[in-house]
Structure formats: C-alpha cells, structure tokens
Short mmCIF file of C-alpha atoms and ligand atoms in Angstrom, two decimals:
data_model
loop_
_atom_site.label_atom_id
_atom_site.label_comp_id
_atom_site.label_asym_id
_atom_site.label_seq_id
_atom_site.Cartn_x
_atom_site.Cartn_y
_atom_site.Cartn_z
CA UNK A 1 0.00 0.00 0.00
CA UNK A 2 2.65 2.51 1.11
CA UNK A 3 4.92 1.33 -1.69
CA UNK A 4 2.23 2.04 -4.29
CA UNK A 5 1.70 5.57 -2.99
CA UNK A 6 5.44 6.14 -3.14
CA UNK A 7 5.57 5.05 -6.81
CA UNK A 8 2.72 7.37 -7.71
CA UNK A 9 4.21 10.32 -5.85
CA UNK A 10 7.71 9.75 -7.21
CA UNK A 11 6.72 9.55 -10.86
CA UNK A 12 7.93 12.49 -12.88
CA UNK A 13 8.10 13.30 -16.56
CA UNK A 14 11.82 12.81 -17.05
CA UNK A 15 13.37 15.21 -19.52
CA UNK A 16 16.92 13.90 -19.22
CA UNK A 17 17.41 10.26 -20.04
CA UNK A 18 20.77 8.51 -19.94
CA UNK A 19 21.41 7.88 -23.67
CA UNK A 20 23.92 5.11 -22.88
CA UNK A 21 21.73 2.93 -20.66
CA UNK A 22 19.45 0.51 -22.45
CA UNK A 23 16.35 -1.15 -21.07
CA UNK A 24 16.31 -4.81 -22.19
CA UNK A 25 13.50 -5.72 -24.57
CA UNK A 26 12.32 -8.44 -22.17
CA UNK A 27 11.88 -5.91 -19.37
CA UNK A 28 9.82 -3.60 -21.58
CA UNK A 29 7.64 -6.57 -22.52
CA UNK A 30 7.18 -7.46 -18.86
CA UNK A 31 6.17 -3.89 -17.98
CA UNK A 32 3.67 -3.85 -20.84
CA UNK A 33 2.17 -7.19 -19.87
CA UNK A 34 1.79 -6.14 -16.24
CA UNK A 35 0.23 -2.88 -17.44
CA UNK A 36 -2.23 -4.75 -19.61
CA UNK A 37 -4.02 -5.70 -16.38
CA UNK A 38 -5.39 -2.13 -16.57
CA UNK A 39 -9.19 -2.00 -16.70
CA UNK A 40 -11.13 -1.33 -19.90
CA UNK A 41 -14.81 -1.09 -20.80
CA UNK A 42 -16.13 -4.68 -21.19
CA UNK A 43 -12.48 -5.73 -20.92
CA UNK A 44 -12.07 -4.98 -24.63
CA UNK A 45 -8.46 -3.76 -24.24
CA UNK A 46 -8.50 -1.45 -27.27
CA UNK A 47 -4.79 -0.62 -26.96
CA UNK A 48 -1.79 -1.65 -29.04
CA UNK A 49 1.82 -0.54 -28.84
CA UNK A 50 4.74 -0.06 -31.17
CA UNK A 51 8.01 0.18 -29.25
CA UNK A 52 10.64 2.21 -31.08
CA UNK A 53 14.11 1.17 -29.87
CA UNK A 54 16.24 1.26 -33.00
CA UNK A 55 18.69 4.20 -32.92
CA UNK A 56 18.00 5.45 -36.46
CA UNK A 57 14.23 5.07 -36.06
CA UNK A 58 14.40 7.06 -32.80
CA UNK A 59 16.10 9.89 -34.72
CA UNK A 60 13.26 9.97 -37.24
CA UNK A 61 10.73 9.78 -34.41
CA UNK A 62 12.42 12.75 -32.74
CA UNK A 63 11.84 14.82 -35.90
CA UNK A 64 8.16 13.82 -35.91
CA UNK A 65 8.05 14.86 -32.21
CA UNK A 66 9.15 18.39 -33.16
CA UNK A 67 12.75 17.77 -32.14
CA UNK A 68 12.12 16.61 -28.54
CA UNK A 69 15.58 15.38 -27.53
CA UNK A 70 14.25 12.95 -24.92
CA UNK A 71 12.87 10.81 -27.77
CA UNK A 72 16.39 10.09 -28.97
CA UNK A 73 17.96 9.80 -25.50
CA UNK A 74 15.34 7.47 -23.99
CA UNK A 75 16.07 3.79 -24.36
CA UNK A 76 12.73 3.29 -26.09
CA UNK A 77 9.54 5.09 -27.02
CA UNK A 78 6.26 3.29 -26.53
CA UNK A 79 3.79 4.54 -29.11
CA UNK A 80 0.27 3.85 -27.84
CA UNK A 81 -2.42 3.08 -30.39
CA UNK A 82 -6.13 3.17 -29.58
CA UNK A 83 -8.11 0.91 -31.89
CA UNK A 84 -11.50 2.49 -32.62
CA UNK A 85 -12.69 -0.86 -34.00
CA UNK A 86 -11.75 -2.85 -30.91
CA UNK A 87 -15.42 -3.31 -30.04
CA UNK A 88 -15.88 -5.38 -33.20
CA UNK A 89 -12.45 -6.96 -33.35
CA UNK A 90 -12.03 -8.04 -29.72
CA UNK A 91 -15.58 -8.86 -28.63
CA UNK A 92 -15.46 -12.55 -29.50
CA UNK A 93 -12.23 -13.17 -27.59
CA UNK A 94 -13.68 -11.43 -24.55
CA UNK A 95 -16.95 -13.33 -24.65
CA UNK A 96 -15.13 -16.63 -25.18
CA UNK A 97 -13.06 -16.07 -22.06
CA UNK A 98 -16.11 -15.01 -20.03
CA UNK A 99 -17.95 -18.13 -21.10
CA UNK A 100 -14.98 -20.39 -20.25
CA UNK A 101 -14.59 -18.76 -16.85
CA UNK A 102 -18.30 -19.06 -16.11
CA UNK A 103 -19.04 -15.31 -16.09
CA UNK A 104 -21.84 -15.82 -18.62
CA UNK A 105 -24.00 -18.68 -19.84
CA UNK A 106 -23.68 -19.70 -23.53
CA UNK A 107 -27.26 -18.65 -24.25
CA UNK A 108 -26.53 -15.07 -23.03
CA UNK A 109 -23.62 -14.63 -25.39
CA UNK A 110 -25.31 -13.34 -28.54
CA UNK A 111 -27.41 -10.65 -26.88
CA UNK A 112 -24.39 -9.45 -24.91
CA UNK A 113 -22.37 -9.38 -28.12
CA UNK A 114 -24.93 -7.10 -29.77
CA UNK A 115 -25.05 -4.88 -26.69
CA UNK A 116 -21.26 -4.47 -26.64
CA UNK A 117 -20.97 -3.81 -30.37
CA UNK A 118 -23.77 -1.23 -30.32
CA UNK A 119 -21.59 1.03 -28.17
CA UNK A 120 -18.92 1.10 -30.89
CA UNK A 121 -21.14 1.98 -33.89
CA UNK A 122 -20.97 5.74 -33.46
CA UNK A 123 -17.44 6.93 -34.44
CA UNK A 124 -17.29 9.60 -31.72
CA UNK A 125 -18.27 7.14 -29.00
CA UNK A 126 -15.84 4.56 -30.33
CA UNK A 127 -13.09 7.20 -30.33
CA UNK A 128 -13.83 8.13 -26.71
CA UNK A 129 -13.92 4.52 -25.55
CA UNK A 130 -10.70 3.57 -27.30
CA UNK A 131 -8.76 6.63 -26.16
CA UNK A 132 -10.09 6.50 -22.58
CA UNK A 133 -9.06 2.88 -22.05
CA UNK A 134 -5.71 3.37 -23.76
CA UNK A 135 -4.96 6.35 -21.51
CA UNK A 136 -5.58 4.16 -18.44
CA UNK A 137 -3.17 1.63 -19.90
CA UNK A 138 -0.65 4.45 -20.43
CA UNK A 139 -0.88 5.63 -16.83
CA UNK A 140 -0.41 2.07 -15.64
CA UNK A 141 2.74 1.77 -17.78
CA UNK A 142 4.21 4.85 -16.11
CA UNK A 143 3.56 3.56 -12.58
CA UNK A 144 4.72 0.03 -13.40
CA UNK A 145 7.91 1.39 -14.95
CA UNK A 146 8.67 3.16 -11.64
CA UNK A 147 8.24 -0.15 -9.82
CA UNK A 148 11.04 -1.55 -12.01
CA UNK A 149 13.26 1.48 -11.27
CA UNK A 150 12.67 3.08 -14.67
CA UNK A 151 11.60 6.56 -15.66
CA UNK A 152 9.10 7.71 -18.27
CA UNK A 153 7.86 10.77 -20.12
CA UNK A 154 4.42 10.96 -21.75
CA UNK A 155 4.21 13.02 -24.93
CA UNK A 156 1.48 14.48 -27.09
CA UNK A 157 3.85 16.70 -29.07
CA UNK A 158 4.05 14.95 -32.45
CA UNK A 159 2.57 15.18 -35.93
CA UNK A 160 0.09 12.32 -35.74
CA UNK A 161 -0.36 11.93 -39.49
CA UNK A 162 3.40 11.75 -40.11
CA UNK A 163 3.75 9.33 -37.21
CA UNK A 164 1.07 7.06 -38.62
CA UNK A 165 2.77 7.06 -42.01
CA UNK A 166 6.18 6.36 -40.44
CA UNK A 167 4.87 3.40 -38.44
CA UNK A 168 2.33 2.17 -40.99
CA UNK A 169 -0.62 2.63 -38.63
CA UNK A 170 -4.10 2.11 -40.09
CA UNK A 171 -6.50 5.06 -40.30
CA UNK A 172 -8.92 3.69 -37.67
CA UNK A 173 -6.23 3.68 -35.00
CA UNK A 174 -5.55 6.83 -32.98
CA UNK A 175 -2.29 7.71 -31.24
CA UNK A 176 -3.19 9.25 -27.85
CA UNK A 177 0.39 9.48 -26.59
CA UNK A 178 3.97 8.28 -26.78
CA UNK A 179 5.73 7.23 -23.57
CA UNK A 180 9.51 7.57 -23.56
CA UNK A 181 11.09 5.06 -21.18
CA UNK A 182 14.60 4.65 -19.85
CA UNK A 183 16.96 5.58 -17.04
CA UNK A 184 17.49 9.11 -15.82
CA UNK A 185 20.77 10.82 -16.62
CA UNK A 186 22.37 10.83 -13.13
CA UNK A 187 24.28 14.05 -13.86
CA UNK A 188 21.10 16.11 -14.35
CA UNK A 189 18.68 17.40 -11.74
CA UNK A 190 14.96 17.84 -12.34
CA UNK A 191 13.23 21.00 -11.18
CA UNK A 192 10.75 20.44 -8.32
CA UNK A 193 7.34 19.16 -9.31
CA UNK A 194 5.13 21.96 -10.60
CA UNK A 195 2.00 23.21 -8.86
CA UNK A 196 -1.00 20.91 -8.57
CA UNK A 197 -4.53 22.16 -8.02
CA UNK A 198 -5.90 21.35 -4.58
CA UNK A 199 -9.08 19.33 -4.09
CA UNK A 200 -10.98 22.56 -3.33
CA UNK A 201 -10.07 23.79 -6.81
CA UNK A 202 -10.89 20.67 -8.83
CA UNK A 203 -13.45 18.78 -6.80
CA UNK A 204 -16.55 18.87 -4.68
CA UNK A 205 -18.65 16.43 -2.69
CA UNK A 206 -22.38 16.34 -3.22
C1 LIG B 301 -0.80 13.12 -22.43
C2 LIG B 301 0.40 13.93 -22.06
C3 LIG B 301 1.15 14.52 -23.07
C4 LIG B 301 2.31 15.23 -22.77
N1 LIG B 301 3.07 15.71 -23.79
C5 LIG B 301 4.27 16.28 -23.53
C6 LIG B 301 5.15 16.63 -24.59
O1 LIG B 301 4.88 16.41 -25.78
N2 LIG B 301 6.33 17.19 -24.27
C7 LIG B 301 6.69 17.43 -22.98
O2 LIG B 301 7.78 17.95 -22.75
N3 LIG B 301 5.89 17.07 -21.94
C8 LIG B 301 4.70 16.49 -22.19
N4 LIG B 301 3.90 16.06 -21.15
C9 LIG B 301 4.41 16.12 -19.78
C10 LIG B 301 3.69 17.17 -18.92
O3 LIG B 301 4.13 18.45 -19.26
C11 LIG B 301 3.95 16.81 -17.45
O4 LIG B 301 3.33 15.60 -17.15
C12 LIG B 301 3.44 17.89 -16.50
O5 LIG B 301 4.11 19.10 -16.70
C13 LIG B 301 3.58 17.48 -15.05
O6 LIG B 301 4.91 17.12 -14.75
P1 LIG B 301 5.25 15.75 -14.03
O7 LIG B 301 4.75 14.65 -14.96
O8 LIG B 301 6.74 15.70 -13.88
O9 LIG B 301 4.54 15.72 -12.73
C14 LIG B 301 2.71 15.39 -21.41
C15 LIG B 301 1.93 14.81 -20.41
C16 LIG B 301 0.81 14.08 -20.73
C17 LIG B 301 0.02 13.42 -19.63
#
C-alpha cells in the first residue's frame, strides 16, 4: 500500500534520459504485460503498442516529435495506439473467455455481443472509448515502470499523421500518446514538481 503511494508520488516526466543505458526488450515486454491488467470497458483492451528502440528510427521519431531530444535519448519510445474498431475486433475473444470462466451462460452470449458492439457503432463514442481505455493503460505503464526502477515521459507533441505514415498505422487507430522510457541521466537534476490544483479547486462532494 505505502509502496504504491510512493511510486505514484515519485513519478515524474523525465526530460533527461541517460542515452547510454538501455532497457532490455524483455523488461519492456514485462512492464507492458503487467500494465495490460489495466481495466477497460467490457475488458475490450483497445490498446496496441509499437516500441521504437532502434537508434535510427528514434532519430526519425524525434523529428516527428518536433525535435524533442528525450525521444532520442530514452532507451525506447512506446507509441500507444487506440483501436476504434476494438469493439468489433475483440468482442469474440472477450466473450469466449467469459464463457470459459463461467461469467456468462452460452445462451446469453449473442445478446451481450450485440449490446457491446452497439456502443462502438458511433465513431465519436468509439473514439472516446478507445482513447479512454488506452490512456488508463498508459498511466499504468508509467507507474509500473517506476516499480522496475525506470523513468518515463508521456508526450502528445508529435505530428500524428506523419507518425502514422512512419509506423504504418491504419487510419482507424488513434495515437493518444507516446511514452519515452529509460533511465534518468544521473548528472542532471529535475526542477521540483510543478504546482497541482488542490481538491478545493478541482473537486466537490455532493
Ligand atoms: C498526455 C500527455 C502529453 C504530454 N506531452 C508532452 C510533450 O509532448 N512534451 C513534454 O515535454 N511534456 C509532455 N507532457 C508532460 C507534462 O508536461 C507533465 O506531465 C506535466 O508538466 C507534469 O509534470 P510531471 O509529470 O513531472 O509531474 C505530457 C503529459 C501528458 C500526460
């Protein structure tokens, strides 16, 4: 419990990564698989990732991210994709698992399938669902990375169309963020964490 609070409070967007310290591919995979326990509407898990580790590809990615140096210095950049067709593409896998685990009876499957799919028909709703769940996955990646002693930096500063072309991403997939991941450059100091609104400013009880 205390450990989890510490990870959340310690997380920072790290601007200075150690360009010489690599994160093994296996460790990145482990972090992503742990993070995939994040919740999602109807457990549809609309996220995908493309992890950019190759040195030359990171240089091109940096250009697409308007020259953000951390993209090149980080060991890897996790490009998050939100699949706006996940409702249609993942529903059968989800229902299969629910049936096997005894969550639902076989006769309930078809009506539930129609109910789930209906939420993904409207493009705006599908966009919201896909991006919302993928953002939860992203936050989980950042906390999990801290648990493994790694640092991260979320980014929205990129030309999405150029990024999609570079990575060959289909039109129906959205890129809500990129998460740079790596080790902090030990010679650099971060400024203190910037101001956060207090509960009185952002919340109320009814
Ligand atoms: C979705 C998202 C996109 C962001 N995009 C960028 C970015 O492109 N470049 C950047 O320098 N910081 C970016 N940030 C980092 C924020 O500026 C940072 O989280 C905020 O200032 C709070 O700092 P902290 O994360 O260290 O607490 C982004 C953060 C989020 C959550």
